[in-house]
Coordinates of C-alpha atoms in Angstrom, one line a residue:
M1054 CA 0.0 0.0 0.0
Y1055 CA 1.3 3.4 -0.9
K1056 CA 1.9 6.0 1.8
L1057 CA 3.4 9.0 0.0
I1058 CA 2.8 10.7 -3.3
A1059 CA 5.1 13.4 -4.7
F1060 CA 3.9 15.8 -7.3
D1061 CA 5.9 17.9 -9.7
M1062 CA 4.2 21.4 -10.0
D1063 CA 4.5 23.1 -13.4
G1064 CA 2.7 21.0 -16.0
T1065 CA 1.6 18.5 -13.3
L1066 CA -0.1 19.8 -10.1
L1067 CA -0.6 23.2 -11.7
D1068 CA -2.9 23.7 -14.6
S1069 CA -2.2 26.0 -17.6
E1070 CA -3.3 29.0 -15.4
H1071 CA -0.8 27.9 -12.7
R1072 CA -3.7 26.9 -10.4
I1073 CA -4.4 23.7 -8.4
S1074 CA -7.9 22.5 -9.3
E1075 CA -10.6 22.2 -6.7
K1076 CA -11.0 18.5 -7.5
T1077 CA -7.3 18.0 -6.8
I1078 CA -7.4 20.1 -3.6
E1079 CA -10.3 17.9 -2.4
A1080 CA -8.4 14.7 -3.2
I1081 CA -5.3 16.0 -1.3
K1082 CA -7.5 16.7 1.7
K1083 CA -9.1 13.2 1.5
A1084 CA -5.7 11.5 1.2
T1085 CA -4.0 13.4 4.1
A1086 CA -7.1 12.9 6.3
L1087 CA -6.4 9.1 5.8
G1088 CA -2.8 9.5 6.9
K1089 CA -1.2 9.7 3.5
V1090 CA 1.7 12.1 2.8
V1091 CA 1.4 14.5 -0.2
A1092 CA 4.5 16.4 -1.1
F1093 CA 5.6 18.9 -3.8
C1094 CA 8.5 17.8 -6.0
T1095 CA 9.5 20.8 -8.0
G1096 CA 12.3 22.6 -9.8
R1097 CA 11.1 25.8 -8.1
A1098 CA 12.6 27.3 -5.0
P1099 CA 10.5 27.6 -1.8
A1100 CA 9.9 31.3 -2.5
E1101 CA 8.4 30.5 -5.9
I1102 CA 5.7 28.1 -4.4
R1103 CA 4.9 30.1 -1.2
E1104 CA 1.6 31.2 -2.7
Y1105 CA 0.4 27.6 -2.7
F1106 CA 1.1 26.9 1.0
D1107 CA -2.3 28.3 2.1
V1108 CA -4.1 26.7 -0.9
V1109 CA -3.1 23.2 0.2
P1110 CA -2.0 23.5 3.9
E1111 CA -2.2 19.8 4.2
V1112 CA 1.1 19.6 2.2
R1113 CA 4.0 19.9 4.7
Y1114 CA 7.1 18.9 2.7
S1115 CA 8.5 20.0 -0.6
I1116 CA 11.4 18.8 -2.7
C1117 CA 12.6 22.0 -4.2
T1118 CA 15.2 23.3 -6.8
N1119 CA 15.2 19.8 -8.5
G1120 CA 16.3 18.2 -5.2
A1121 CA 18.9 20.6 -3.9
I1122 CA 16.5 21.6 -1.0
L1123 CA 14.2 19.5 1.1
Y1124 CA 11.9 22.0 2.7
D1125 CA 9.6 21.8 5.8
I1126 CA 6.7 24.1 4.9
K1127 CA 5.2 24.1 8.4
E1128 CA 8.5 25.0 10.1
R1129 CA 9.6 27.3 7.2
K1130 CA 13.1 25.8 7.1
S1131 CA 15.2 23.4 5.1
I1132 CA 15.6 19.8 6.3
Y1133 CA 18.7 19.7 4.1
E1134 CA 20.4 21.6 1.3
K1135 CA 23.0 20.5 -1.2
P1136 CA 24.3 23.7 -2.7
I1137 CA 26.8 24.7 -5.3
P1138 CA 30.0 26.0 -3.7
P1139 CA 31.0 29.7 -4.4
E1140 CA 34.1 28.9 -6.4
L1141 CA 31.9 26.8 -8.8
V1142 CA 29.3 29.5 -9.0
I1143 CA 31.9 32.0 -10.1
K1144 CA 33.3 29.6 -12.6
L1145 CA 29.8 29.4 -14.1
F1146 CA 29.5 33.2 -14.2
D1147 CA 32.8 33.3 -16.1
E1148 CA 31.5 30.8 -18.7
A1149 CA 28.2 32.6 -19.2
N1150 CA 29.8 36.0 -19.6
T1151 CA 31.1 34.9 -23.0
E1152 CA 27.5 35.2 -24.4
P1153 CA 24.4 37.5 -23.9
H1154 CA 22.5 36.2 -20.9
F1155 CA 21.0 37.0 -17.5
I1156 CA 21.2 35.0 -14.2
Q1157 CA 19.0 33.8 -11.5
F1158 CA 20.0 32.1 -8.3
F1159 CA 17.9 30.5 -5.6
T1160 CA 18.3 30.2 -1.8
H1161 CA 16.1 28.3 0.6
D1162 CA 13.5 31.1 0.9
V1163 CA 14.2 33.8 -1.7
F1164 CA 15.5 34.1 -5.2
F1165 CA 17.5 36.8 -6.8
S1166 CA 17.5 37.7 -10.4
C1167 CA 18.8 40.1 -13.0
F1168 CA 16.4 40.8 -15.9
D1169 CA 14.0 43.1 -17.6
D1170 CA 10.9 42.4 -19.9
E1171 CA 13.0 42.3 -23.1
K1172 CA 15.4 39.7 -21.6
L1173 CA 12.5 37.6 -20.4
K1174 CA 11.0 37.6 -23.8
A1175 CA 14.3 36.8 -25.6
A1176 CA 14.9 33.9 -23.2
G1177 CA 11.4 32.5 -23.6
L1178 CA 10.5 33.2 -20.0
Y1179 CA 7.9 36.0 -20.2
I1180 CA 5.2 33.6 -19.1
Y1181 CA 6.7 33.7 -15.7
K1182 CA 6.8 37.5 -15.4
D1183 CA 3.9 37.7 -12.9
L1184 CA 5.6 35.1 -10.7
Y1185 CA 8.9 36.9 -10.9
D1186 CA 7.2 40.3 -10.1
R1187 CA 5.8 38.7 -7.0
V1188 CA 8.7 36.9 -5.5
A1189 CA 12.0 37.9 -7.2
I1190 CA 14.5 40.3 -5.8
V1191 CA 15.7 42.0 -8.9
N1192 CA 19.2 43.4 -8.9
E1193 CA 21.0 44.5 -12.1
N1194 CA 24.3 44.3 -10.2
L1195 CA 23.6 40.8 -8.9
E1196 CA 26.8 39.1 -10.2
E1197 CA 29.1 42.0 -9.1
E1198 CA 27.6 41.9 -5.6
Y1199 CA 27.8 38.2 -5.4
R1200 CA 31.5 38.2 -6.3
K1201 CA 32.2 40.6 -3.4
N1202 CA 30.3 38.4 -0.9
P1203 CA 30.0 34.9 -2.3
F1204 CA 28.1 32.1 -0.6
P1205 CA 26.8 28.6 -1.5
I1206 CA 23.6 28.5 -3.5
P1207 CA 21.3 25.5 -4.2
K1208 CA 20.5 26.4 -7.9
L1209 CA 21.9 28.7 -10.5
S1210 CA 20.1 29.4 -13.7
L1211 CA 21.8 30.9 -16.8
H1212 CA 19.2 32.2 -19.3
F1213 CA 20.6 32.9 -22.7
L1214 CA 19.1 35.4 -25.1
K1215 CA 19.9 33.3 -28.2
Y1216 CA 19.8 29.5 -28.6
D1217 CA 23.3 29.5 -30.2
S1218 CA 24.6 31.1 -27.0
Y1219 CA 23.0 28.4 -24.9
E1220 CA 24.5 25.6 -27.0
R1221 CA 28.0 27.0 -26.9
V1222 CA 28.1 27.6 -23.1
R1223 CA 26.5 24.3 -22.4
A1224 CA 29.0 22.5 -24.5
S1225 CA 31.9 24.3 -22.8
I1226 CA 30.6 23.4 -19.3
E1227 CA 30.1 19.7 -20.3
E1228 CA 33.5 19.5 -21.9
Q1229 CA 35.2 20.6 -18.7
G1230 CA 33.5 17.9 -16.7
L1231 CA 32.4 20.3 -13.9
P1232 CA 30.7 18.5 -11.0
L1233 CA 27.2 19.8 -11.9
A1234 CA 23.8 18.4 -12.6
I1235 CA 22.2 20.3 -15.5
N1236 CA 18.5 20.4 -16.0
H1237 CA 16.3 21.9 -18.7
Q1238 CA 13.8 24.7 -17.8
N1239 CA 13.4 25.7 -21.4
A1240 CA 15.4 25.6 -24.7
Q1241 CA 17.7 28.5 -23.7
T1242 CA 18.4 27.9 -20.0
I1243 CA 21.2 26.0 -18.3
E1244 CA 19.8 25.2 -14.9
N1245 CA 22.6 24.1 -12.6
T1246 CA 22.7 22.2 -9.3
I1247 CA 25.6 20.3 -7.7
K1248 CA 26.3 16.9 -9.1
G1249 CA 24.3 14.1 -7.5
V1250 CA 21.3 16.3 -6.9
T1251 CA 18.1 14.8 -8.3
K1252 CA 14.5 14.7 -7.4
G1253 CA 14.8 11.0 -6.9
E1254 CA 17.6 11.3 -4.3
A1255 CA 15.6 14.0 -2.5
L1256 CA 12.6 11.6 -2.5
R1257 CA 14.8 9.1 -0.7
E1258 CA 15.9 11.7 1.8
L1259 CA 12.2 12.6 2.5
C1260 CA 11.4 8.9 3.0
A1261 CA 14.3 8.6 5.5
H1262 CA 13.1 11.7 7.3
L1263 CA 9.5 10.3 7.6
G1264 CA 10.4 6.6 8.1
I1265 CA 8.7 5.6 4.9
D1266 CA 10.1 2.9 2.6
I1267 CA 10.7 3.9 -1.0
S1268 CA 8.5 0.9 -2.0
E1269 CA 5.6 2.8 -0.5
T1270 CA 5.9 5.9 -2.7
I1271 CA 4.5 7.4 -5.9
A1272 CA 6.0 10.1 -8.1
V1273 CA 4.0 12.1 -10.6
G1274 CA 5.5 14.3 -13.3
D1275 CA 5.6 15.6 -16.9
S1276 CA 9.1 16.8 -17.7
D1277 CA 12.5 15.2 -18.1
N1278 CA 13.7 16.6 -14.7
D1279 CA 11.0 14.3 -13.2
L1280 CA 12.5 11.2 -14.6
D1281 CA 14.7 10.3 -11.7
A1282 CA 11.8 10.7 -9.2
I1283 CA 9.6 8.5 -11.5
R1284 CA 12.3 5.9 -11.7
T1285 CA 13.0 6.0 -8.0
A1286 CA 9.5 5.8 -6.7
A1287 CA 7.7 2.4 -6.5
L1288 CA 5.1 3.7 -8.9
G1289 CA 5.9 6.3 -11.5
I1290 CA 3.0 8.2 -13.0
A1291 CA 3.1 10.4 -16.2
M1292 CA 0.7 13.1 -17.0
A1293 CA -1.0 12.9 -20.4
N1294 CA 0.8 16.1 -21.3
A1295 CA 4.2 14.6 -20.3
S1296 CA 7.2 14.4 -22.6
E1297 CA 7.7 11.1 -24.5
N1298 CA 10.7 10.3 -22.3
V1299 CA 8.5 10.5 -19.2
K1300 CA 5.7 8.4 -20.7
K1301 CA 8.2 5.7 -21.6
E1302 CA 9.6 5.5 -18.1
A1303 CA 6.3 5.8 -16.2
D1304 CA 4.3 2.8 -15.1
V1305 CA 0.9 4.4 -15.8
I1306 CA -0.4 7.6 -17.4
V1307 CA -3.2 9.8 -16.0
A1308 CA -5.2 12.7 -17.5
D1309 CA -3.4 15.9 -18.3
N1310 CA -2.8 18.9 -15.9
D1311 CA -5.9 20.7 -17.2
H1312 CA -8.2 17.6 -16.6
D1313 CA -7.4 16.6 -13.0
G1314 CA -4.8 14.1 -13.7
C1315 CA -3.3 14.6 -10.2
A1316 CA -6.7 13.9 -8.6
E1317 CA -6.9 10.8 -10.6
A1318 CA -3.5 9.7 -9.4
I1319 CA -4.6 10.1 -5.8
E1320 CA -8.0 8.4 -6.1
K1321 CA -6.9 5.5 -8.4
Y1322 CA -3.4 4.7 -7.0
L1323 CA -2.7 6.4 -3.6
L1324 CA -6.1 5.5 -2.2

């Protein structure tokens, strides 16, 4: 019998309007009332999902920044973090500075960025403008200030204004064999965490924290950065809108994120 279900957010738990459906909210309430654990499992930082804490207060734990942070929502603190060390962050800055780009980095409860509307549009990120306006600390001198006072950060995103720029910098990073895990947010973003960080490993950490065996878990997702969680969990579920890679790896497929696929996953498999 399954005890825990972990949901990716964008493209999974959130619909196309970035909302959690009423049917899914009710399913989460039902599951937690029966003693099941429902968790977020997202590439977002805690600051980027704060608006959902009151929507589903039954969710206490969140795997964030693709597994670099395991966050206790009730206590508003990290259970653990696996950040990129400052010297590697600066190395990534140096690599990115060969091409037009802007940066974002993420801590356990805030994220800092350096962008304007035109940069967001060029990088294919304008759909997140409202979110960034709500939660980002925007600083055009972000890199300069970081170099003066560096510190470990869980996730660093390099957003390139042209696809060719993205390709060149990514190739350079990979050729050097830097100890990084690189995920895809979109076609022009290099999303960096420290090597070994995955949603699947964070799922194991959450299970250890809760005393739940990995054989009692379900993971639900739609994108390639969900693959490790889907492979790690006892039952991997793909949304109907998932990438072909995710569908191939998943054990089952549910409805898409605009048609209550997550509620289906809870009702049909968790319960």
